[in-house]
Amino acid sequence: MPDPAHSPAHNQTVSKRIFERARKVMPSGYTRHLVVARPHPIYADFADGCWITDVEGNRKIDWVNNFSSLIHGHNKRELVDMLATQGARLMSAVLPTEWEVKLAELLCARIPSLERVRFMNSGTEANQIAIKAARAYTGKPKIAKMEGGYHGQFDLLEASFQSTPENWGDPKRPNAIAYQGGHPQALLDLVVILPLNDIEAARTLLREHAHELAAVILDPQRLQLGMVKPSQAFLEMLREETERLGILLIFDEVWALRAGYHGFQGEIGLTPDLTTMGKIIGGGIPVGGCGGKAEFMSVFEVDAGDPKVKHSGTFTANPLAMAMGFTSLSLLTPEAFADLAAKGERLRDGLERIKRDLKLEATVLGEGSLSALVMTTKPMRNYRELAAAFAADLGRSMPVVQSLLADEQLLTMRGGFIGSTPMTDNDIDFTIAGVRRAFERYKVL
Ligand SMILES: Cc1ncc(COP(=O)(O)O)c(C=O)c1O
């Protein structure tokens, strides 16, 4: 997805030169569509704590944290030390290391659904493996996902990530729509799209497809960067129905795990059958994880011969990622989560004040370390309402986001703020002041 918000505002000479070289060796100069910016991206140079400096020498407070993965911001001393120590001892090998056991023990002790865990190298891969496990366990082929839900780059789960009014069909029975050019119909036929927060419609679809559904997967915390939240009642319905119908419930907590010490599932008191993880469990190094009750994870067991699901991977459970993940999570005590949430509250209070003072037609969203100020007051209960609000109103925030980017703030295109542990009250207040200035400058009222 191009992120025009990250287009450079000023001072672009060095980036322009790098980009000219990039265009000669990478399609359009990019290897990650998430960072597409016009006329070219600004390249990063180095970072310190929650501040990142680009190659032009501009410093910005980093509210993106590489899409939530850097919960300790940049260059946390304990993590840099571990990187150096473990890098010097062993980066990867064909033998397992104790680090994978330590990280698995830590996760099983904290996350309610986890009795057994396996590791991989990304959230995408975690979801792929979870789907394989669900199919092998249930013997059924299809997967249900939410309309608009994001689960990484596994094409099966990309169905209807960005469907449009022209193709999304009946709101009670959303069409499975291709996301990629060449997305095979055969893959779309394996996916049942559920309308988020429509309890009756989703229940009906689950019952209708129960005989062929291996799993339902969703991020239990959010849809599309936190703009839409699954209701507790919807999640409870999914838990009850899947259990009754012999379908596995997968919580994709690749992002949501940062919600608290026991993950998002701990916050809401609902336990899925399988949980997928990534981002913060690698301490800044690429990682993925998939776990659940021993019974569901038994498909990987080799005690009685060939496993039902075979899973290896060259860099799987490499000691660098395992050691970094263990160190990062060990620093995330209940007190650290409380502090992250308090800072999130401080930011949201400040955004609410700006909204009130400037009489903005806006909504402050978020919880814990995630916050957003969106330029709409319309309800956003599902992907379609979000898309409609975005088309009608949210685009208005773009100049404000642009202005913030020029004003020492790095945030997501839709005005999302993802906090990190090194942020101080001063950093938060600096951001609040910047947001106020940006709205005053653009008078988006
Ligand atoms: C909910 C969710 N699932 C899966 C992924 C994919 O993870 P990765 O980018 O590590 O493959 C993401 C990434 O943002 C995500 O937010």
CSV table of N, CA, C and O in Angstrom, one decimal, residues 268-334:
chain,number,residue,atom,x,y,z
A,268,ILE,N,-9.2,-9.5,27.3
A,268,ILE,CA,-10.6,-9.7,27.1
A,268,ILE,C,-11.2,-11.0,27.7
A,268,ILE,O,-12.4,-11.2,27.6
A,269,GLY,N,-10.3,-11.8,28.2
A,269,GLY,CA,-10.7,-13.0,28.9
A,269,GLY,C,-11.3,-14.1,27.9
A,269,GLY,O,-12.2,-14.8,28.3
A,270,LEU,N,-10.8,-14.1,26.7
A,270,LEU,CA,-11.3,-15.1,25.7
A,270,LEU,C,-10.1,-15.9,25.2
A,270,LEU,O,-9.1,-15.3,24.9
A,271,THR,N,-10.2,-17.2,25.2
A,271,THR,CA,-9.0,-18.0,24.8
A,271,THR,C,-9.3,-18.7,23.5
A,271,THR,O,-10.2,-19.5,23.4
A,272,PRO,N,-8.4,-18.4,22.5
A,272,PRO,CA,-8.6,-19.0,21.2
A,272,PRO,C,-8.0,-20.4,21.2
A,272,PRO,O,-7.3,-20.8,22.2
A,273,ASP,N,-8.2,-21.2,20.1
A,273,ASP,CA,-7.5,-22.5,20.0
A,273,ASP,C,-6.1,-22.3,19.6
A,273,ASP,O,-5.2,-23.0,20.1
A,274,LEU,N,-5.8,-21.4,18.6
A,274,LEU,CA,-4.5,-21.2,18.2
A,274,LEU,C,-4.2,-19.7,18.2
A,274,LEU,O,-5.1,-18.9,18.0
A,275,THR,N,-3.0,-19.3,18.5
A,275,THR,CA,-2.6,-17.9,18.5
A,275,THR,C,-1.4,-17.7,17.6
A,275,THR,O,-0.5,-18.5,17.7
A,276,THR,N,-1.4,-16.7,16.8
A,276,THR,CA,-0.2,-16.4,16.0
A,276,THR,C,0.4,-15.1,16.5
A,276,THR,O,-0.3,-14.2,16.9
A,277,MET,N,1.7,-15.1,16.4
A,277,MET,CA,2.5,-13.9,16.9
A,277,MET,C,3.6,-13.5,16.0
A,277,MET,O,3.9,-14.2,15.0
A,278,GLY,N,4.2,-12.4,16.3
A,278,GLY,CA,5.3,-11.9,15.5
A,278,GLY,C,5.8,-10.6,16.1
A,278,GLY,O,5.7,-10.4,17.3
A,279,LYS,N,6.3,-9.7,15.3
A,279,LYS,CA,6.7,-8.4,15.7
A,279,LYS,C,7.5,-8.4,17.1
A,279,LYS,O,8.6,-8.7,17.1
A,280,ILE,N,6.7,-8.0,18.2
A,280,ILE,CA,7.5,-7.8,19.5
A,280,ILE,C,8.1,-9.0,20.0
A,280,ILE,O,9.0,-8.9,20.9
A,281,ILE,N,7.8,-10.2,19.6
A,281,ILE,CA,8.4,-11.4,20.2
A,281,ILE,C,9.8,-11.7,19.6
A,281,ILE,O,10.4,-12.7,19.9
A,282,GLY,N,10.2,-10.8,18.7
A,282,GLY,CA,11.6,-11.0,18.1
A,282,GLY,C,12.5,-9.9,18.6
A,282,GLY,O,13.7,-9.8,18.1
A,283,GLY,N,12.1,-8.9,19.4
A,283,GLY,CA,12.9,-7.9,19.9
A,283,GLY,C,13.6,-7.1,18.8
A,283,GLY,O,14.7,-6.5,19.0
A,284,GLY,N,12.9,-7.0,17.6
A,284,GLY,CA,13.5,-6.2,16.5
A,284,GLY,C,14.1,-7.0,15.4
A,284,GLY,O,14.4,-6.5,14.3
A,285,ILE,N,14.2,-8.3,15.6
A,285,ILE,CA,14.7,-9.3,14.6
A,285,ILE,C,13.5,-10.0,14.0
A,285,ILE,O,12.5,-10.3,14.7
A,286,PRO,N,13.5,-10.3,12.7
A,286,PRO,CA,12.3,-10.9,12.1
A,286,PRO,C,11.9,-12.2,12.8
A,286,PRO,O,12.8,-13.0,13.1
A,287,VAL,N,10.6,-12.4,13.0
A,287,VAL,CA,10.2,-13.6,13.8
A,287,VAL,C,8.7,-13.8,13.6
A,287,VAL,O,8.0,-13.0,13.2
A,288,GLY,N,8.3,-15.1,13.9
A,288,GLY,CA,6.9,-15.4,13.9
A,288,GLY,C,6.7,-16.5,15.0
A,288,GLY,O,7.7,-17.2,15.3
A,289,GLY,N,5.5,-16.7,15.4
A,289,GLY,CA,5.2,-17.7,16.4
A,289,GLY,C,3.8,-18.2,16.2
A,289,GLY,O,2.9,-17.5,15.9
A,290,CYS,N,3.6,-19.5,16.5
A,290,CYS,CA,2.3,-20.1,16.4
A,290,CYS,C,2.1,-21.1,17.5
A,290,CYS,O,3.0,-21.9,17.7
A,291,GLY,N,1.1,-20.9,18.3
A,291,GLY,CA,0.9,-21.9,19.4
A,291,GLY,C,-0.5,-22.1,19.8
A,291,GLY,O,-1.4,-21.4,19.2
A,292,GLY,N,-0.7,-23.0,20.8
A,292,GLY,CA,-2.1,-23.2,21.2
A,292,GLY,C,-2.1,-24.4,22.2
A,292,GLY,O,-1.0,-24.8,22.7
A,293,LYS,N,-3.2,-24.9,22.4
A,293,LYS,CA,-3.4,-26.1,23.3
A,293,LYS,C,-2.6,-27.2,22.8
A,293,LYS,O,-2.5,-27.4,21.5
A,294,ALA,N,-2.0,-28.1,23.7
A,294,ALA,CA,-1.2,-29.2,23.2
A,294,ALA,C,-2.0,-30.1,22.2
A,294,ALA,O,-1.4,-30.6,21.2
A,295,GLU,N,-3.3,-30.2,22.5
A,295,GLU,CA,-4.1,-31.0,21.6
A,295,GLU,C,-4.1,-30.6,20.1
A,295,GLU,O,-3.9,-31.3,19.2
A,296,PHE,N,-4.2,-29.3,19.9
A,296,PHE,CA,-4.2,-28.7,18.5
A,296,PHE,C,-2.8,-28.7,17.9
A,296,PHE,O,-2.6,-28.9,16.7
A,297,MET,N,-1.8,-28.5,18.8
A,297,MET,CA,-0.4,-28.5,18.3
A,297,MET,C,0.1,-29.9,18.1
A,297,MET,O,1.3,-30.0,17.7
A,298,SER,N,-0.7,-30.9,18.5
A,298,SER,CA,-0.2,-32.3,18.3
A,298,SER,C,0.1,-32.6,16.9
A,298,SER,O,0.8,-33.6,16.6
A,299,VAL,N,-0.5,-31.8,16.0
A,299,VAL,CA,-0.3,-32.1,14.5
A,299,VAL,C,1.2,-32.0,14.1
A,299,VAL,O,1.6,-32.5,13.1
A,300,PHE,N,2.0,-31.4,15.0
A,300,PHE,CA,3.4,-31.2,14.7
A,300,PHE,C,4.3,-32.3,15.4
A,300,PHE,O,5.5,-32.4,15.2
A,301,GLU,N,3.6,-33.1,16.2
A,301,GLU,CA,4.4,-34.1,17.0
A,301,GLU,C,5.0,-35.2,16.2
A,301,GLU,O,4.4,-35.6,15.2
A,302,VAL,N,6.2,-35.7,16.6
A,302,VAL,CA,6.9,-36.7,15.8
A,302,VAL,C,7.1,-38.0,16.6
A,302,VAL,O,7.7,-38.9,16.2
A,303,ASP,N,6.5,-38.0,17.9
A,303,ASP,CA,6.7,-39.1,18.8
A,303,ASP,C,6.3,-40.4,18.2
A,303,ASP,O,6.9,-41.5,18.4
A,304,ALA,N,5.1,-40.4,17.4
A,304,ALA,CA,4.6,-41.6,16.9
A,304,ALA,C,4.9,-41.8,15.4
A,304,ALA,O,4.2,-42.5,14.7
A,305,GLY,N,5.9,-41.1,14.9
A,305,GLY,CA,6.2,-41.2,13.5
A,305,GLY,C,6.1,-39.8,12.8
A,305,GLY,O,6.2,-38.8,13.4
A,306,ASP,N,5.8,-39.9,11.5
A,306,ASP,CA,5.6,-38.6,10.7
A,306,ASP,C,4.6,-37.7,11.3
A,306,ASP,O,3.5,-38.1,11.6
A,307,PRO,N,4.9,-36.4,11.4
A,307,PRO,CA,3.9,-35.4,11.9
A,307,PRO,C,2.9,-35.2,10.8
A,307,PRO,O,3.2,-35.4,9.6
A,308,LYS,N,1.7,-34.8,11.2
A,308,LYS,CA,0.7,-34.4,10.2
A,308,LYS,C,1.1,-33.2,9.5
A,308,LYS,O,0.8,-33.0,8.3
A,309,VAL,N,1.7,-32.2,10.2
A,309,VAL,CA,2.2,-31.0,9.5
A,309,VAL,C,3.7,-31.0,9.7
A,309,VAL,O,4.2,-31.0,10.8
A,310,LYS,N,4.3,-30.9,8.5
A,310,LYS,CA,5.8,-30.8,8.5
A,310,LYS,C,6.2,-29.3,8.4
A,310,LYS,O,5.6,-28.6,7.6
A,311,HIS,N,7.1,-28.9,9.3
A,311,HIS,CA,7.5,-27.5,9.4
A,311,HIS,C,8.9,-27.4,9.7
A,311,HIS,O,9.4,-27.9,10.8
A,312,SER,N,9.7,-26.8,8.9
A,312,SER,CA,11.1,-26.5,9.2
A,312,SER,C,11.5,-25.1,8.9
A,312,SER,O,11.0,-24.2,9.6
A,313,GLY,N,12.3,-24.8,7.9
A,313,GLY,CA,12.7,-23.4,7.6
A,313,GLY,C,14.2,-23.2,8.0
A,313,GLY,O,14.6,-23.4,9.1
A,314,THR,N,14.9,-22.6,7.0
A,314,THR,CA,16.4,-22.4,7.3
A,314,THR,C,16.6,-21.5,8.5
A,314,THR,O,17.5,-21.9,9.3
A,315,PHE,N,15.9,-20.4,8.7
A,315,PHE,CA,16.2,-19.5,9.8
A,315,PHE,C,15.2,-19.7,10.9
A,315,PHE,O,15.2,-18.9,11.9
A,316,THR,N,14.4,-20.7,10.9
A,316,THR,CA,13.4,-20.9,11.9
A,316,THR,C,14.1,-21.1,13.3
A,316,THR,O,15.0,-21.8,13.5
A,317,ALA,N,13.6,-20.3,14.3
A,317,ALA,CA,14.1,-20.3,15.6
A,317,ALA,C,15.6,-20.0,15.7
A,317,ALA,O,16.3,-20.5,16.6
A,318,ASN,N,16.1,-19.1,14.8
A,318,ASN,CA,17.5,-18.8,14.9
A,318,ASN,C,17.8,-18.1,16.2
A,318,ASN,O,17.0,-17.3,16.7
A,319,PRO,N,19.0,-18.4,16.8
A,319,PRO,CA,19.2,-18.0,18.2
A,319,PRO,C,19.2,-16.4,18.3
A,319,PRO,O,19.0,-15.9,19.4
A,320,LEU,N,19.5,-15.7,17.3
A,320,LEU,CA,19.5,-14.3,17.3
A,320,LEU,C,18.1,-13.8,17.6
A,320,LEU,O,17.9,-13.0,18.6
A,321,ALA,N,17.1,-14.2,16.9
A,321,ALA,CA,15.7,-13.8,17.1
A,321,ALA,C,15.2,-14.3,18.4
A,321,ALA,O,14.5,-13.6,19.1
A,322,MET,N,15.6,-15.5,18.8
A,322,MET,CA,15.0,-16.1,20.0
A,322,MET,C,15.6,-15.3,21.2
A,322,MET,O,14.9,-15.0,22.2
A,323,ALA,N,16.9,-15.0,21.2
A,323,ALA,CA,17.5,-14.3,22.3
A,323,ALA,C,17.0,-12.9,22.4
A,323,ALA,O,16.8,-12.4,23.5
A,324,MET,N,16.9,-12.3,21.3
A,324,MET,CA,16.4,-10.9,21.3
A,324,MET,C,14.9,-10.8,21.7
A,324,MET,O,14.5,-10.0,22.5
A,325,GLY,N,14.1,-11.8,21.3
A,325,GLY,CA,12.7,-11.9,21.7
A,325,GLY,C,12.6,-12.1,23.2
A,325,GLY,O,11.8,-11.4,23.9
A,326,PHE,N,13.4,-13.0,23.7
A,326,PHE,CA,13.4,-13.3,25.1
A,326,PHE,C,13.8,-12.1,25.9
A,326,PHE,O,13.1,-11.7,26.9
A,327,THR,N,14.8,-11.4,25.5
A,327,THR,CA,15.3,-10.2,26.2
A,327,THR,C,14.2,-9.1,26.2
A,327,THR,O,13.9,-8.4,27.2
A,328,SER,N,13.7,-8.9,25.0
A,328,SER,CA,12.6,-7.8,24.8
A,328,SER,C,11.4,-8.1,25.7
A,328,SER,O,10.9,-7.2,26.4
A,329,LEU,N,10.9,-9.3,25.7
A,329,LEU,CA,9.7,-9.7,26.5
A,329,LEU,C,10.0,-9.7,28.0
A,329,LEU,O,9.2,-9.3,28.8
A,330,SER,N,11.2,-10.0,28.3
A,330,SER,CA,11.6,-10.0,29.8
A,330,SER,C,11.5,-8.6,30.3
A,330,SER,O,11.2,-8.3,31.5
A,331,LEU,N,11.9,-7.6,29.5
A,331,LEU,CA,11.8,-6.2,29.9
A,331,LEU,C,10.4,-5.7,29.9
A,331,LEU,O,10.1,-4.7,30.6
A,332,LEU,N,9.5,-6.4,29.3
A,332,LEU,CA,8.1,-6.0,29.3
A,332,LEU,C,7.3,-6.6,30.4
A,332,LEU,O,6.6,-7.6,30.3
A,333,THR,N,7.6,-6.1,31.6
A,333,THR,CA,6.9,-6.5,32.8
A,333,THR,C,5.5,-5.9,32.9
A,333,THR,O,5.2,-5.0,32.1
A,334,PRO,N,4.6,-6.4,33.8
A,334,PRO,CA,3.3,-5.8,33.9
A,334,PRO,C,3.5,-4.2,34.1
A,334,PRO,O,2.7,-3.5,33.6
